[in-house]
mmCIF file of C-alpha atoms and ligand atoms in Angstrom:
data_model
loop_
_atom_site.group_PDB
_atom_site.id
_atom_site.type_symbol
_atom_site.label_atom_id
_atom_site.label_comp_id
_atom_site.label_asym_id
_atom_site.label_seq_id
_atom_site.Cartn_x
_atom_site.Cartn_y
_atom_site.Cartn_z
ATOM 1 C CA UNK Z 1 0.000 0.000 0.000
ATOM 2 C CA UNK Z 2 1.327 3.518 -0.482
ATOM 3 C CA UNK Z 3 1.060 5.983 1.508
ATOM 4 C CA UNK Z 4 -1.835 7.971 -0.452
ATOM 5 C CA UNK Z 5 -3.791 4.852 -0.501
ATOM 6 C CA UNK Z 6 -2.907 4.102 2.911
ATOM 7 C CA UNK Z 7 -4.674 7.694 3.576
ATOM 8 C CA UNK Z 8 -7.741 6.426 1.302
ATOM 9 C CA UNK Z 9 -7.932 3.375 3.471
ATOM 10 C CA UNK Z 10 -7.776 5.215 6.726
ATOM 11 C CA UNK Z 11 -10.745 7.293 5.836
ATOM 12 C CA UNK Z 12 -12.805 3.501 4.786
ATOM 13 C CA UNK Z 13 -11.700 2.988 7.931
ATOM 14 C CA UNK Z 14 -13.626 6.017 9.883
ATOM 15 C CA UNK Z 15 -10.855 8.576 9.950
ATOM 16 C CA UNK Z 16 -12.230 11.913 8.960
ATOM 17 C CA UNK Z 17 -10.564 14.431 10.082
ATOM 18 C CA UNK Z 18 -9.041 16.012 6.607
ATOM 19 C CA UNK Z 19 -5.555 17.425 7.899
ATOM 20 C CA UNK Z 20 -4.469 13.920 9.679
ATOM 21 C CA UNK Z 21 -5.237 12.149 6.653
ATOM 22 C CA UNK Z 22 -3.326 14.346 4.122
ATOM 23 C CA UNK Z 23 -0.399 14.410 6.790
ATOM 24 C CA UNK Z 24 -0.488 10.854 6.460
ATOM 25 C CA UNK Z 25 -0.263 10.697 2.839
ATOM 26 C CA UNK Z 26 2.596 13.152 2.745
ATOM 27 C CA UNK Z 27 5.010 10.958 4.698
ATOM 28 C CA UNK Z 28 6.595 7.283 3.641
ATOM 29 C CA UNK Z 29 5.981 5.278 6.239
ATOM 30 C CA UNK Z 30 8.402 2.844 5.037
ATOM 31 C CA UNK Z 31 11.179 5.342 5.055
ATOM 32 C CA UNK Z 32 10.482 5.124 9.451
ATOM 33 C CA UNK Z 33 11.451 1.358 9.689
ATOM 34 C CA UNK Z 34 14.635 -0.529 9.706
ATOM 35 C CA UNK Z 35 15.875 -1.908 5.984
ATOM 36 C CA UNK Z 36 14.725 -5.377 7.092
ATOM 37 C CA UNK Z 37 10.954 -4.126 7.795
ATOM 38 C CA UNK Z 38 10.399 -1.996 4.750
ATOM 39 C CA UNK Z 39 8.331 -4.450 2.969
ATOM 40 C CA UNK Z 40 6.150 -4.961 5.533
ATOM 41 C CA UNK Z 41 5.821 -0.953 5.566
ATOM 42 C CA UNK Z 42 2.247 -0.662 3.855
ATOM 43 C CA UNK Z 43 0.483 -3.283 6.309
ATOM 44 C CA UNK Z 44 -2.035 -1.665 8.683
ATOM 45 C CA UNK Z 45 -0.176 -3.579 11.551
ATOM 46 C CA UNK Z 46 2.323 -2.308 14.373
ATOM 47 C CA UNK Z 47 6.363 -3.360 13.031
ATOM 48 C CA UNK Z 48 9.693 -3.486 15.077
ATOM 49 C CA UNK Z 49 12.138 -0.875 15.385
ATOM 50 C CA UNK Z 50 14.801 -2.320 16.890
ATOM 51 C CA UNK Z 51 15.281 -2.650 20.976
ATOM 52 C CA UNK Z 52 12.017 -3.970 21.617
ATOM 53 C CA UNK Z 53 10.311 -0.997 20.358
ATOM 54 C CA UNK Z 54 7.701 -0.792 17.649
ATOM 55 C CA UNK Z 55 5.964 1.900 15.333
ATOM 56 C CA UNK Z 56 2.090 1.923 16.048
ATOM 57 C CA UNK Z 57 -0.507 0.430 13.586
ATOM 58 C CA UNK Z 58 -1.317 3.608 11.158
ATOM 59 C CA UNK Z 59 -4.904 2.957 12.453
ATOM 60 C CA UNK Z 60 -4.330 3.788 15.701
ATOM 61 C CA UNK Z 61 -1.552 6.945 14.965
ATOM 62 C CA UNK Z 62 -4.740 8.389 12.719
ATOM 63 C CA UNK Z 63 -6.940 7.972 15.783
ATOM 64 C CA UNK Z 64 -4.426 9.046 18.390
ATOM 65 C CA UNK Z 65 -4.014 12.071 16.517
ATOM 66 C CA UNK Z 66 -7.837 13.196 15.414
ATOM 67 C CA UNK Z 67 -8.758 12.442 19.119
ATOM 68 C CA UNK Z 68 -6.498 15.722 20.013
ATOM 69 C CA UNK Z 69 -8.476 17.879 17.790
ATOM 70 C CA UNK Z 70 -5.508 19.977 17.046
ATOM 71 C CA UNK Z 71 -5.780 23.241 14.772
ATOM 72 C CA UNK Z 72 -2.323 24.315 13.596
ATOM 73 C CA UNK Z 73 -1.584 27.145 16.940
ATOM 74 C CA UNK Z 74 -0.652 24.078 19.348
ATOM 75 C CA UNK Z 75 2.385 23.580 21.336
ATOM 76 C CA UNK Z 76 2.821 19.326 21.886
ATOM 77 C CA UNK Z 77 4.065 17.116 23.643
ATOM 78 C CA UNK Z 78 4.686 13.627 22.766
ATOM 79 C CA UNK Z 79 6.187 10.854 24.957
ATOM 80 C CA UNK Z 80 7.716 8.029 22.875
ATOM 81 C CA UNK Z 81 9.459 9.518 19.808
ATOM 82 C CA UNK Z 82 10.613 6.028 18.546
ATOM 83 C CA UNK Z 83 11.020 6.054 15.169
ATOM 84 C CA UNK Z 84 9.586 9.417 14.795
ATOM 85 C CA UNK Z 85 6.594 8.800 12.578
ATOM 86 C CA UNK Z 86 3.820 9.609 14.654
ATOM 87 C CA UNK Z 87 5.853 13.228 15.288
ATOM 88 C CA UNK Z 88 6.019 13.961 12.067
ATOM 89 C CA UNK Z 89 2.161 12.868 11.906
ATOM 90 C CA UNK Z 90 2.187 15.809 14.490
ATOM 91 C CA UNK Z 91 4.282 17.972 13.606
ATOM 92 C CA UNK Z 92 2.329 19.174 10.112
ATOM 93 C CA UNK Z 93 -0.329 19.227 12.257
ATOM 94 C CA UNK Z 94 0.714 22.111 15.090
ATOM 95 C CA UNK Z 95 3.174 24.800 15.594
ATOM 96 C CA UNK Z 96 5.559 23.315 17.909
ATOM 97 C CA UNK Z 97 6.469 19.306 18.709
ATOM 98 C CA UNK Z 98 8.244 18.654 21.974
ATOM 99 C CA UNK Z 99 8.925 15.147 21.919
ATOM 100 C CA UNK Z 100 10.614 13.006 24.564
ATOM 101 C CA UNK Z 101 12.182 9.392 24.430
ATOM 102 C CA UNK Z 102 13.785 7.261 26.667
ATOM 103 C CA UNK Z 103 16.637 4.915 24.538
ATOM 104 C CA UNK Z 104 19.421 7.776 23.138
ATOM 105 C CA UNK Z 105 19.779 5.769 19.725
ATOM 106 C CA UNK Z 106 16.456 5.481 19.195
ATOM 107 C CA UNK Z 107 15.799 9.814 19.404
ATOM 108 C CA UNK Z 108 19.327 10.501 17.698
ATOM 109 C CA UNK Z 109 17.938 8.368 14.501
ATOM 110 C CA UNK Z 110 14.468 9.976 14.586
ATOM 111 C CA UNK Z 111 16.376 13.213 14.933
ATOM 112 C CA UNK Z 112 18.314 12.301 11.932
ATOM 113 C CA UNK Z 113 15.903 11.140 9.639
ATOM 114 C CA UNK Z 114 13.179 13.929 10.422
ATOM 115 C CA UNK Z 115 16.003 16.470 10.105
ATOM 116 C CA UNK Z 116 16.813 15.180 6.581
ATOM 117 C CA UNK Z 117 13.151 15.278 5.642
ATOM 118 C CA UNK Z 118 13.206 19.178 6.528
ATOM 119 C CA UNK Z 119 10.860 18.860 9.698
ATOM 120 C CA UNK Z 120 12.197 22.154 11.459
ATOM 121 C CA UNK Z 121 9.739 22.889 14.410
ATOM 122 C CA UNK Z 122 10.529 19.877 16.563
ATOM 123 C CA UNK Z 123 12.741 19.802 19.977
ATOM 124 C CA UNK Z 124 14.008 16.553 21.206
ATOM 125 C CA UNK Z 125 14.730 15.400 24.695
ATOM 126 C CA UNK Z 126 16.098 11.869 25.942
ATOM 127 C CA UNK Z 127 14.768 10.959 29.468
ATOM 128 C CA UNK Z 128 11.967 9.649 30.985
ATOM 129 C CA UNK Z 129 8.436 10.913 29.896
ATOM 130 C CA UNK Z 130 6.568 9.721 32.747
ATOM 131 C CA UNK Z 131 7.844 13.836 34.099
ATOM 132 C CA UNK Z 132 7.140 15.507 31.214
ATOM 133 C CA UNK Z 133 9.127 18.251 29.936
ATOM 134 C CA UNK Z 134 8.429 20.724 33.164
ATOM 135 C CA UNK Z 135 10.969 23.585 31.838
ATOM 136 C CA UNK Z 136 8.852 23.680 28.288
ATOM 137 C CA UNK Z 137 5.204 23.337 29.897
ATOM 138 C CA UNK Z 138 2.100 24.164 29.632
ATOM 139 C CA UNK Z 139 1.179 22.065 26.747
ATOM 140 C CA UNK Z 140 -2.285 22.752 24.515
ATOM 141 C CA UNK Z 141 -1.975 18.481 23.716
ATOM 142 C CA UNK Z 142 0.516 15.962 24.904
ATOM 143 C CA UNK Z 143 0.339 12.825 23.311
ATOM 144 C CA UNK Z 144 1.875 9.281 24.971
ATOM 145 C CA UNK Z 145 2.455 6.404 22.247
ATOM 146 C CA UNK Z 146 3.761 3.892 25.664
ATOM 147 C CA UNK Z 147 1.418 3.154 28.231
ATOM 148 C CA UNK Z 148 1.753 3.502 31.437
ATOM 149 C CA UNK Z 149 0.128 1.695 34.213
ATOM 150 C CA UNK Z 150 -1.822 4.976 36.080
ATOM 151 C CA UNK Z 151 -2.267 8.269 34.086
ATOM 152 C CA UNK Z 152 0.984 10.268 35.311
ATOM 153 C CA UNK Z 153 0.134 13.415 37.245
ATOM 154 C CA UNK Z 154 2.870 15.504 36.111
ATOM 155 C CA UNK Z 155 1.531 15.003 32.628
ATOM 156 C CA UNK Z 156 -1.673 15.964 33.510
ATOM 157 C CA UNK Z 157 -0.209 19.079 35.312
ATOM 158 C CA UNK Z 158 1.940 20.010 32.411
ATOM 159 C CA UNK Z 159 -1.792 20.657 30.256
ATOM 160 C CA UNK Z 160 -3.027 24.088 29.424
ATOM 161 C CA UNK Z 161 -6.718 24.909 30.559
ATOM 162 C CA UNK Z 162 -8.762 23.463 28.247
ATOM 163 C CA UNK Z 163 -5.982 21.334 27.405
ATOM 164 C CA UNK Z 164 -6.291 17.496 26.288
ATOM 165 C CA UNK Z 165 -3.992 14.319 26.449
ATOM 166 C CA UNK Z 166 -4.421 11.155 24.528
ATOM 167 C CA UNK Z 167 -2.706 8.388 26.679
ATOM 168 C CA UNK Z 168 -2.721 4.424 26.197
ATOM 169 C CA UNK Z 169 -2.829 3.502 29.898
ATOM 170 C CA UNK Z 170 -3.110 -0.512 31.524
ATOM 171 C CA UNK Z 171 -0.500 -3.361 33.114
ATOM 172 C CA UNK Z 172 2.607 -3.826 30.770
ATOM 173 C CA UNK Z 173 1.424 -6.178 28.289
ATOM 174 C CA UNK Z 174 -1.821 -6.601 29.273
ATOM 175 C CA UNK Z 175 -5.518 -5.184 29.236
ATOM 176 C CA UNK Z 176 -4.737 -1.065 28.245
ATOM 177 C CA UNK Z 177 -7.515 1.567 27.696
ATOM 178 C CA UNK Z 178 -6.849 4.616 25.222
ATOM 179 C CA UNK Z 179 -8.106 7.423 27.458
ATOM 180 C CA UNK Z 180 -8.603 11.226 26.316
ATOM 181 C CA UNK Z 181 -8.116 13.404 29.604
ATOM 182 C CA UNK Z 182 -9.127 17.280 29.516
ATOM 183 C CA UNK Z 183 -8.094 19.388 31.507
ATOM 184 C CA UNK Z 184 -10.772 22.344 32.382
ATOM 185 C CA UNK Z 185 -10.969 25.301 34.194
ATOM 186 C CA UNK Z 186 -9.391 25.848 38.238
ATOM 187 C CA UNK Z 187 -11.290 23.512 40.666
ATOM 188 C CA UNK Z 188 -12.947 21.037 38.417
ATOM 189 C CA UNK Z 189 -11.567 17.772 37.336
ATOM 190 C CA UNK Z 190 -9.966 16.338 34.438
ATOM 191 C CA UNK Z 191 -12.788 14.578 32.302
ATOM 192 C CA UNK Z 192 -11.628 11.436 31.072
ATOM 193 C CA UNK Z 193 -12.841 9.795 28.115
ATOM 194 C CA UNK Z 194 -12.488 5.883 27.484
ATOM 195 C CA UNK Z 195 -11.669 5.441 23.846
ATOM 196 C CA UNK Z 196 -10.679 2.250 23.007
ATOM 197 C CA UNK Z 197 -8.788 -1.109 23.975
ATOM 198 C CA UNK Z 198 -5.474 -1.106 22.337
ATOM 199 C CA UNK Z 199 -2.124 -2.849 22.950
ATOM 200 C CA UNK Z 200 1.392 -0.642 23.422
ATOM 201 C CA UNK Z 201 4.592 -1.195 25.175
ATOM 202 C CA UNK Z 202 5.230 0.049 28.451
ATOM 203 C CA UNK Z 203 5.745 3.401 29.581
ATOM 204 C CA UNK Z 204 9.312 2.868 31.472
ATOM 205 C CA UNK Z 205 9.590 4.906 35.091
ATOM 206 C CA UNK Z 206 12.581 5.695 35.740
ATOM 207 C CA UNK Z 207 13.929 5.874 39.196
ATOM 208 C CA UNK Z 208 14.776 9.382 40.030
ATOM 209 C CA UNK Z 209 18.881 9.777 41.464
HETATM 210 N N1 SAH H 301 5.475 7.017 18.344
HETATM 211 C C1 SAH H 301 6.397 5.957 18.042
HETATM 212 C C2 SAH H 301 6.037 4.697 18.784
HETATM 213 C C3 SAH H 301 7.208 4.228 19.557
HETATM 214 S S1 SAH H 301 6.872 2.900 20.697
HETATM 215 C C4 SAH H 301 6.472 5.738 16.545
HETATM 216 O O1 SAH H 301 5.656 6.313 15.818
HETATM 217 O O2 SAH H 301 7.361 5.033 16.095
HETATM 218 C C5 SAH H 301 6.989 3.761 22.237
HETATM 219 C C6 SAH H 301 8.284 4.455 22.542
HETATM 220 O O3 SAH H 301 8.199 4.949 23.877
HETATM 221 C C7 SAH H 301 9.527 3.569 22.493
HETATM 222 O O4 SAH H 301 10.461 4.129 21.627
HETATM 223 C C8 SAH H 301 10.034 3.585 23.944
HETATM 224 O O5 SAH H 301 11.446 3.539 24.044
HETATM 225 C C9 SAH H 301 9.480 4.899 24.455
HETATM 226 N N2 SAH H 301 9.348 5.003 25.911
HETATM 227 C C10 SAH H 301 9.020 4.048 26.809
HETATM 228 N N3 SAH H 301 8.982 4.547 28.047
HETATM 229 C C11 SAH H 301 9.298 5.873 27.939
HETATM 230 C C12 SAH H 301 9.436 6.934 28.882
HETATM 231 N N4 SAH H 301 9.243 6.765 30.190
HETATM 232 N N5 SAH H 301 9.780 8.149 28.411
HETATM 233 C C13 SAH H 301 9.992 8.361 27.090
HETATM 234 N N6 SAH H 301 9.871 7.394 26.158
HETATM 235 C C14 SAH H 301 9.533 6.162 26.579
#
């Protein structure tokens, strides 16, 4: 499948929101996965990217992305660069990307290969997501493509007003809910939303030294 078709199948599929699906089409997904994946590249299915780590099913990056409504204005955070495909997803989509991963090789070749394609408005941070990235908050969206087992509360507190996340969240390889979490005004609680089952790899605490 290429990648115009894969946006053609995405939309059979229920995506509708116009801007995810052309910012789809505009990248080669293929281009995102190691040289032994690459034909494998057009199925609608999750593939490895070396060091346990995988690239998400298109079907779900579509989803992920439409649930956080963005406009073009948005400042956003992502936790789990990996190989970079779902920021680049995100990053036609906003102003500003802030994205955060854990392994160092894994964000220096995202780095690499978004740099090459000309993505300009993206800042990259190794470390541990689970805290956010306190020093560039508040966020209008913060996206999480690993799931944690509890919704972390500096995430939450790194939100604008108004504010939503889109977090897979569940035991490490087992039953995980996609939740959509907004954040409203002073004195009320976040709202969360229960999207949909789904399946990701862990969201790795670290132990702070
Ligand atoms: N969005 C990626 C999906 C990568 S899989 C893509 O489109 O390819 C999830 C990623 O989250 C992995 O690269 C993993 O190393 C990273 N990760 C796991 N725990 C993390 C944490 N605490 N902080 C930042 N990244 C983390």
């Amino acid at each position: 499948m290429g990648d115009q078709e894969r946006a053609e199948y995405l939309a059979r599929q229920g995506i509708q929101d116009r801007r995810v699906l052309e910012a789809i089409a505009h990248l080669r997904r293929a281009e995102f996965v190691p040289e032994q994946e690459r034909a494998r590249a057009g199925a609608d299915t999750p593939l490895s990217i070396g060091q346990g780590q995988t690239i998400s099913q298109p079907y779900i990056v579509a989803l992920m992305t439409q649930a956080l409504r963005l406009e073009g204005h948005e400042r956003v955070l992502e936790i789990g660069t990996g190989s970079g495909y779902q920021t680049a997803v995100l990053a036609q989509l906003c102003r500003e990307v802030f994205t955060v991963e854990l392994l160092p090789d894994l964000s220096r070749t995202a780095q690499g290969l978004l740099t090459r394609l000309g993505f300009q408005d993206i800042a990259y941070r190794v470390g541990d997501g689970t805290r956010g990235w306190p020093e560039e908050a508040p966020f209008d969206a913060i996206l999480a493509t690993a799931a944690p087992e509890e919704v972390p509360a500096a995430l939450v507190a790194q939100l604008t007003r108004g504010g939503r996340m889109v977090i897979p969240v569940g035991p490490a390889y087992g039953s995980q809910e996609l939740l959509r979490i907004h954040r409203g005004p002073p004195g009320t609680l976040p709202r969360v939303e229960h999207l949909l089952p789904v399946r990701f790899v862990p969201m790795v605490e670290t132990t702070p030294l």
